[in-house]
C-alpha positions as CSV (number, residue, x, y, z in Angstrom):
1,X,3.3,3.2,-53.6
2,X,5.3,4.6,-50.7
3,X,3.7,6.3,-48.0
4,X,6.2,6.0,-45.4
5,X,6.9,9.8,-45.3
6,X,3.3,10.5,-44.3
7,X,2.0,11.6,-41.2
8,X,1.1,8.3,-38.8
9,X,0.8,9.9,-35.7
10,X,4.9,9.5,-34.9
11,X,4.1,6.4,-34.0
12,X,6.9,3.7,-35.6
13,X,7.1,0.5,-37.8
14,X,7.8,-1.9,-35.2
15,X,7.8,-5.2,-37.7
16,X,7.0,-8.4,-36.9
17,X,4.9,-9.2,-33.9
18,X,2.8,-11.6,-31.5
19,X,0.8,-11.8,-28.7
20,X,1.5,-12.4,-25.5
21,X,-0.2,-15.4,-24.5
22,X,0.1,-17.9,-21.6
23,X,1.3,-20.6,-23.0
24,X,4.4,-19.0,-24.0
25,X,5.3,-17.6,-20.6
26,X,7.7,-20.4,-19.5
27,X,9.3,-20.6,-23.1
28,X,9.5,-16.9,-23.1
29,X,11.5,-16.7,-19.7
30,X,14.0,-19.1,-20.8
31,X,14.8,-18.0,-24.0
32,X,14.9,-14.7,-26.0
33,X,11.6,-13.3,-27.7
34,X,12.8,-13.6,-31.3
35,X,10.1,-10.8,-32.6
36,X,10.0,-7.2,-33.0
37,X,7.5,-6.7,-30.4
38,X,4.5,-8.0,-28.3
39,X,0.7,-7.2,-28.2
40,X,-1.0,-7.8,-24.4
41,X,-4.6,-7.7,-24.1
42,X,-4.9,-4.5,-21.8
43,X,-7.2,-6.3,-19.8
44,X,-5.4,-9.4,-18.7
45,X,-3.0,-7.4,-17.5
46,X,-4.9,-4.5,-15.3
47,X,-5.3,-6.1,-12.0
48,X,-2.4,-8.9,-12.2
49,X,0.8,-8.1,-10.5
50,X,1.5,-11.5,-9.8
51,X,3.1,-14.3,-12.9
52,X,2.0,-12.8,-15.4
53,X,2.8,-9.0,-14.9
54,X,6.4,-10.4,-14.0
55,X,6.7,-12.3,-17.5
56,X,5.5,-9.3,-19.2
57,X,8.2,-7.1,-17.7
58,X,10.4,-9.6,-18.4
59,X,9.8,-8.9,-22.4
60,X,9.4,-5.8,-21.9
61,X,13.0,-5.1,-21.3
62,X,13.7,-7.3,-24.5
63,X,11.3,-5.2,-26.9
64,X,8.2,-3.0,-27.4
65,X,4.5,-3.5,-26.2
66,X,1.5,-2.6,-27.6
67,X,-1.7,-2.8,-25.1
68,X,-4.7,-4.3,-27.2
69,X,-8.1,-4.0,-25.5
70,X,-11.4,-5.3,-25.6
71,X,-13.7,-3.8,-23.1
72,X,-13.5,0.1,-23.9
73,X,-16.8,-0.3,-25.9
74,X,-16.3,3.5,-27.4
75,X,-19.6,2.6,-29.7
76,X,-22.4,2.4,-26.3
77,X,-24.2,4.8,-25.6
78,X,-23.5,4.3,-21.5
79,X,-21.7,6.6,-20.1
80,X,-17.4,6.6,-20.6
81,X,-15.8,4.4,-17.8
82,X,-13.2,6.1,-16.2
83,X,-13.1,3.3,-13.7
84,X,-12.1,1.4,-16.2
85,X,-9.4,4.3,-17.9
86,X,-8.1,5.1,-15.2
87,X,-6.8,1.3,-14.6
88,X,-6.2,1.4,-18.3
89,X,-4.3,4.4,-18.3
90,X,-2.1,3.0,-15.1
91,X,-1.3,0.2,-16.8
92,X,0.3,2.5,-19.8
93,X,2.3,4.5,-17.4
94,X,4.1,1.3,-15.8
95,X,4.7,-0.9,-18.9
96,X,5.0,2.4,-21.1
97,X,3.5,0.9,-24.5
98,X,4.1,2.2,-27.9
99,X,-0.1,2.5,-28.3
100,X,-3.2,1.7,-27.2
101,X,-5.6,0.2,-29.3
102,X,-9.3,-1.1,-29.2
103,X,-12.5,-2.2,-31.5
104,X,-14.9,-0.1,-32.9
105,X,-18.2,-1.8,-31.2
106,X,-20.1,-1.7,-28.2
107,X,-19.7,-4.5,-25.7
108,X,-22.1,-4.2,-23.6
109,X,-25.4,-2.4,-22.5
110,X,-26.5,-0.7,-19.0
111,X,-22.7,-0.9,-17.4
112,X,-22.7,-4.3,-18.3
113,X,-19.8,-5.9,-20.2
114,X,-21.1,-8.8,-22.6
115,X,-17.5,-9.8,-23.0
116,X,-18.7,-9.8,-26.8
117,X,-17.5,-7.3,-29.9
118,X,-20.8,-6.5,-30.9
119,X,-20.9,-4.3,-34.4
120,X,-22.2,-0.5,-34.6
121,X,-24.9,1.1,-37.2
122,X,-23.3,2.6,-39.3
123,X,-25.4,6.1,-39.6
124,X,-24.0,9.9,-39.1
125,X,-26.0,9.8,-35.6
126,X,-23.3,7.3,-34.5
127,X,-20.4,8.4,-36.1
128,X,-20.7,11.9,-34.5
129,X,-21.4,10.0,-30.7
130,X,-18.3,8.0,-31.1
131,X,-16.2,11.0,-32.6
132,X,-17.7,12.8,-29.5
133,X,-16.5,9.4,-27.4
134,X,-13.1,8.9,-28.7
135,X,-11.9,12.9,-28.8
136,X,-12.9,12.2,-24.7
137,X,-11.0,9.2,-24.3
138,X,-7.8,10.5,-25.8
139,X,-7.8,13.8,-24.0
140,X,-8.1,11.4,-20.8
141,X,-5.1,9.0,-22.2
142,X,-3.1,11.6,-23.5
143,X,-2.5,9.8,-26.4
144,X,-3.7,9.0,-30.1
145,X,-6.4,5.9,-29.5
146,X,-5.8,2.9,-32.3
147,X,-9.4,1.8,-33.4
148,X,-9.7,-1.8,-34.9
149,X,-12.4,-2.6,-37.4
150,X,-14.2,-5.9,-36.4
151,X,-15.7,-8.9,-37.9
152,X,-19.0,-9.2,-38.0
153,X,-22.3,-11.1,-39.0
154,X,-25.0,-8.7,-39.3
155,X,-25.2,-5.5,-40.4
156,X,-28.0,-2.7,-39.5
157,X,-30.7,-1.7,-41.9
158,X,-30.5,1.8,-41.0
159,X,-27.1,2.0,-41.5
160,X,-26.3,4.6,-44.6
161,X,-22.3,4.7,-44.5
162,X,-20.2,1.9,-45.4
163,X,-17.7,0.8,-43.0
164,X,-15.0,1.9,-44.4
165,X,-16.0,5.4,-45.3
166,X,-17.2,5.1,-41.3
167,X,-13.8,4.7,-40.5
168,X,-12.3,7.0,-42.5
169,X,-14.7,10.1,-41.1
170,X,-13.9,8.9,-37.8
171,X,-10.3,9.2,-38.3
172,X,-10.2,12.7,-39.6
173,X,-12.8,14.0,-37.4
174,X,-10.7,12.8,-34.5
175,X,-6.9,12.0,-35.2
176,X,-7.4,8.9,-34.1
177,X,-5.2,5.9,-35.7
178,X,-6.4,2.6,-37.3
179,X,-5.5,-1.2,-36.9
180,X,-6.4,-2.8,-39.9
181,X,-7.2,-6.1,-39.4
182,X,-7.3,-8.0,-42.8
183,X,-8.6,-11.1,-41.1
184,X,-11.4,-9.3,-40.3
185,X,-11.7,-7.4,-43.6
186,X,-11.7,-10.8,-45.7
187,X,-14.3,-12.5,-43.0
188,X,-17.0,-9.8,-42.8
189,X,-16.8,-9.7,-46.6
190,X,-17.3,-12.8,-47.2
191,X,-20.5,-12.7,-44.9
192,X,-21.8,-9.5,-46.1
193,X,-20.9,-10.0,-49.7
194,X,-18.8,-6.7,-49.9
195,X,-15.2,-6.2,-52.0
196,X,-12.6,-6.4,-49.4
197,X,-9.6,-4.8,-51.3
198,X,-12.1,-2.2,-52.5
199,X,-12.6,-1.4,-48.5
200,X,-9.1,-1.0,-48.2
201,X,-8.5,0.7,-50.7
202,X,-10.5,3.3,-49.5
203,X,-9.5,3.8,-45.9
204,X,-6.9,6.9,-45.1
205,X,-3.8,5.1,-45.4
206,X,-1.9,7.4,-43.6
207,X,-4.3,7.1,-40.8
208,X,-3.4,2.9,-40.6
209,X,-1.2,2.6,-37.7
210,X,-1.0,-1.6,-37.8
211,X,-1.9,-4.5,-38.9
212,X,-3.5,-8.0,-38.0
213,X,-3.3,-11.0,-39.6
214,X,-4.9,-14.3,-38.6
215,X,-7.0,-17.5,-39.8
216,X,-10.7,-17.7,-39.8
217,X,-12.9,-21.2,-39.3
218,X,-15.7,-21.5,-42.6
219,X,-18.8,-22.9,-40.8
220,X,-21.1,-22.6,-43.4
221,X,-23.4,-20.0,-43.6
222,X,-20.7,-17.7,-41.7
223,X,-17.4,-17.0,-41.7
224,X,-16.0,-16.9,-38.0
225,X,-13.0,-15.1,-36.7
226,X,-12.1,-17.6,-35.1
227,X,-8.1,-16.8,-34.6
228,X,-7.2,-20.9,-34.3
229,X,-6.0,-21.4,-38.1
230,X,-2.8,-20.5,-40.0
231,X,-3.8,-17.4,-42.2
232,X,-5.4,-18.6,-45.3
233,X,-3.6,-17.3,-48.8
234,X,-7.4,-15.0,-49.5
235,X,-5.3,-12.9,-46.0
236,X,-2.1,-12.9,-47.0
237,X,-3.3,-11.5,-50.3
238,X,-5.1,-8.5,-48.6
239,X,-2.0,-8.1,-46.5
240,X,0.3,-7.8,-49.0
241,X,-2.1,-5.4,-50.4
242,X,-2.5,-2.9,-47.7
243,X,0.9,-3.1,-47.0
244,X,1.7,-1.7,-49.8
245,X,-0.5,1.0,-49.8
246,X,0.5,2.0,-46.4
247,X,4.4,1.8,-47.2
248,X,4.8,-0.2,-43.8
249,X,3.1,-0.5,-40.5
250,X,3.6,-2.9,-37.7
251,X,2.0,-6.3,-38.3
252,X,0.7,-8.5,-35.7
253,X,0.0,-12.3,-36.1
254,X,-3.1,-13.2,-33.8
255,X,-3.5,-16.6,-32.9
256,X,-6.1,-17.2,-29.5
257,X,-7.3,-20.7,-29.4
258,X,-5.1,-23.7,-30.4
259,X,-2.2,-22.0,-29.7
260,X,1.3,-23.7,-31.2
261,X,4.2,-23.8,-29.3
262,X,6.4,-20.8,-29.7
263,X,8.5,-21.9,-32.7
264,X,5.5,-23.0,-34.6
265,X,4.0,-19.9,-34.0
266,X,6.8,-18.0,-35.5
267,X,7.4,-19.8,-38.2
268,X,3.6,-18.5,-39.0
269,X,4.7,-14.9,-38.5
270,X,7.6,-14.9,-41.1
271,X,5.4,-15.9,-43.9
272,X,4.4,-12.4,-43.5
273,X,8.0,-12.0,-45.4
274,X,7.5,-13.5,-47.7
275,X,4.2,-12.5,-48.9
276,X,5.4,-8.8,-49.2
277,X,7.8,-10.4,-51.8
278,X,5.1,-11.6,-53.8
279,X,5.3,-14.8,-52.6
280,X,1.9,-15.6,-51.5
281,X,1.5,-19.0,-49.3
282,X,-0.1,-21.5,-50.3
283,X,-3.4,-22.2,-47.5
284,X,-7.0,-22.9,-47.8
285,X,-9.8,-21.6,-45.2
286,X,-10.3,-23.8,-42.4
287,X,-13.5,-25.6,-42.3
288,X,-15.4,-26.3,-39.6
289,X,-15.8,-30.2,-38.8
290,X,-18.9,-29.5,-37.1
291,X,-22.4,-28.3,-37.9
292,X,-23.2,-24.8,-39.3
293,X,-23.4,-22.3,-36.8
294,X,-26.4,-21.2,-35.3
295,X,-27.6,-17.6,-35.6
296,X,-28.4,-16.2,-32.5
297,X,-30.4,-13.2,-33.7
298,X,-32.3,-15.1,-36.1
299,X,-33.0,-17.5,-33.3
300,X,-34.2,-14.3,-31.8
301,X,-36.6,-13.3,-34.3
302,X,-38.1,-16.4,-34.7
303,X,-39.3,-17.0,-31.3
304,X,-40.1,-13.5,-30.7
305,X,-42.3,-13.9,-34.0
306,X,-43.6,-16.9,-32.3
């Protein structure tokens, strides 16, 4: 299947991408980016105009950037920071990125930021606030927003829409686009017990503006995101999956926490070729050398239960 001739907001294939991290800066200056593009956590970046803004200028003259953000918190029910857009949307206007992206969660509660994805209900109540929230926030970026769906490890007993068909509503209520994140897709189905190509199978391809790929820690009980592991084959399966029924979008390798160096890192990325080929590499989940988890809300429960 081929969907490249529909609609995906004008926004392009860029290819291959990675973020930008730290430890890469120095590399980064002294040789040439060898990837399609980068993705910057928006917030990093806001109020630096020191090292780091310079490095990223620097590769932004080599190719595009995408700003990735993870404090808009779209899903609370506080009121929209424009504080907080307005230094978002400033940051746009200098480094001019192709999109801007964010989760679909809450981070935090009474203005303040938890620094912590947390998941949504999934009911028609919330869908229609965050329709409400996102159709604000775009009219104040000016721009399509790119909503990512997020791992997680509970879900809501009132919620009556599955996440997908969440998403999908969402989308159409609001033109918004999607990042898929197949990491994500394969961890929260593992801990919810849900079919994770049946989920993407049914989200509005044409809505799915990029991807993420990245490798998840087993600890047990849980599944965490944990973005420190190559991308286990269970990904790359789902990858080559939605990528075909997309026809194409940009895909992003994410890797946060035991960062290789630079080549290493790409040699990750171009497996991504070769698994839209069919050829599907050959990696196991990570598992955790430590004890299980613990699980904060059922620690929760328990002692407010006494």
């Amino acid at each position: 299947m081929n969907n490249n001739n529909l609609p995906r907001l004008g926004l392009p294939n860029l290819g291959l991408g990675v973020g930008l991290r730290n430890k890469h800066f120095n590399y980064l200056l002294h040789n040439p980016a060898q990837v399609d593009w980068f993705e910057i956590i928006s917030e990093n970046f806001m109020d630096d105009f020191g090292f780091a803004r310079h490095v990223l200028m620097h590769v932004r003259k080599q190719v595009p950037v995408v700003m990735h953000g993870v404090s808009l918190s779209v899903g609370s029910t506080d009121l929209i920071n424009y504080k907080y857009l307005e230094k978002l949307k400033a940051l746009a206007e200098a480094i001019e990125p192709e999109w801007i992206s964010d989760h679909l969660c809450w981070t935090g509660v009474a203005y303040t930021n938890t620094h912590d994805l947390l998941p949504m209900p999934m009911t028609q109540e919330s869908l229609t606030h965050v329709c409400e929230r996102v159709m604000r926030i775009q009219d104040y970026l000016k721009r399509p927003l790119i909503l990512e769906n997020p791992s997680t490890y509970l879900q809501f007993k009132a919620s009556t829409i599955s996440e997908w068909g969440f998403l999908s509503s969402l989308a159409a209520t609001t033109g918004c686009g999607l990042l898929l994140d197949v990491n994500n897709v394969f961890v929260s189905a593992t801990n919810h017990g849900f079919d994770a190509p049946n989920y993407i199978n049914n989200l509005p391809h044409e809505h799915i503006v990029q991807m993420h790929i990245a490798g998840p820690t087993d600890c047990g009980d849980l599944l965490i995101d944990t973005h420190d592991q190559p991308v286990p084959s269970e990904v790359w399966k789902l990858y080559a999956q939605a990528q075909q029924s997309t026809g194409g979008v940009s895909t992003l390798l994410e890797w946060d926490a035991k960062i290789p160096d630079y080549p290493d890192l790409l040699i990750e990325l171009y497996k991504a070729r070769e698994a839209l080929k069919g050829n599907i590499p050959v990696q196991g989940v990570n598992k955790s050398e430590h004890q299980p988890v613990s699980n904060p809300v059922e620690f929760q429960l328990l002692a407010a239960n006494g």
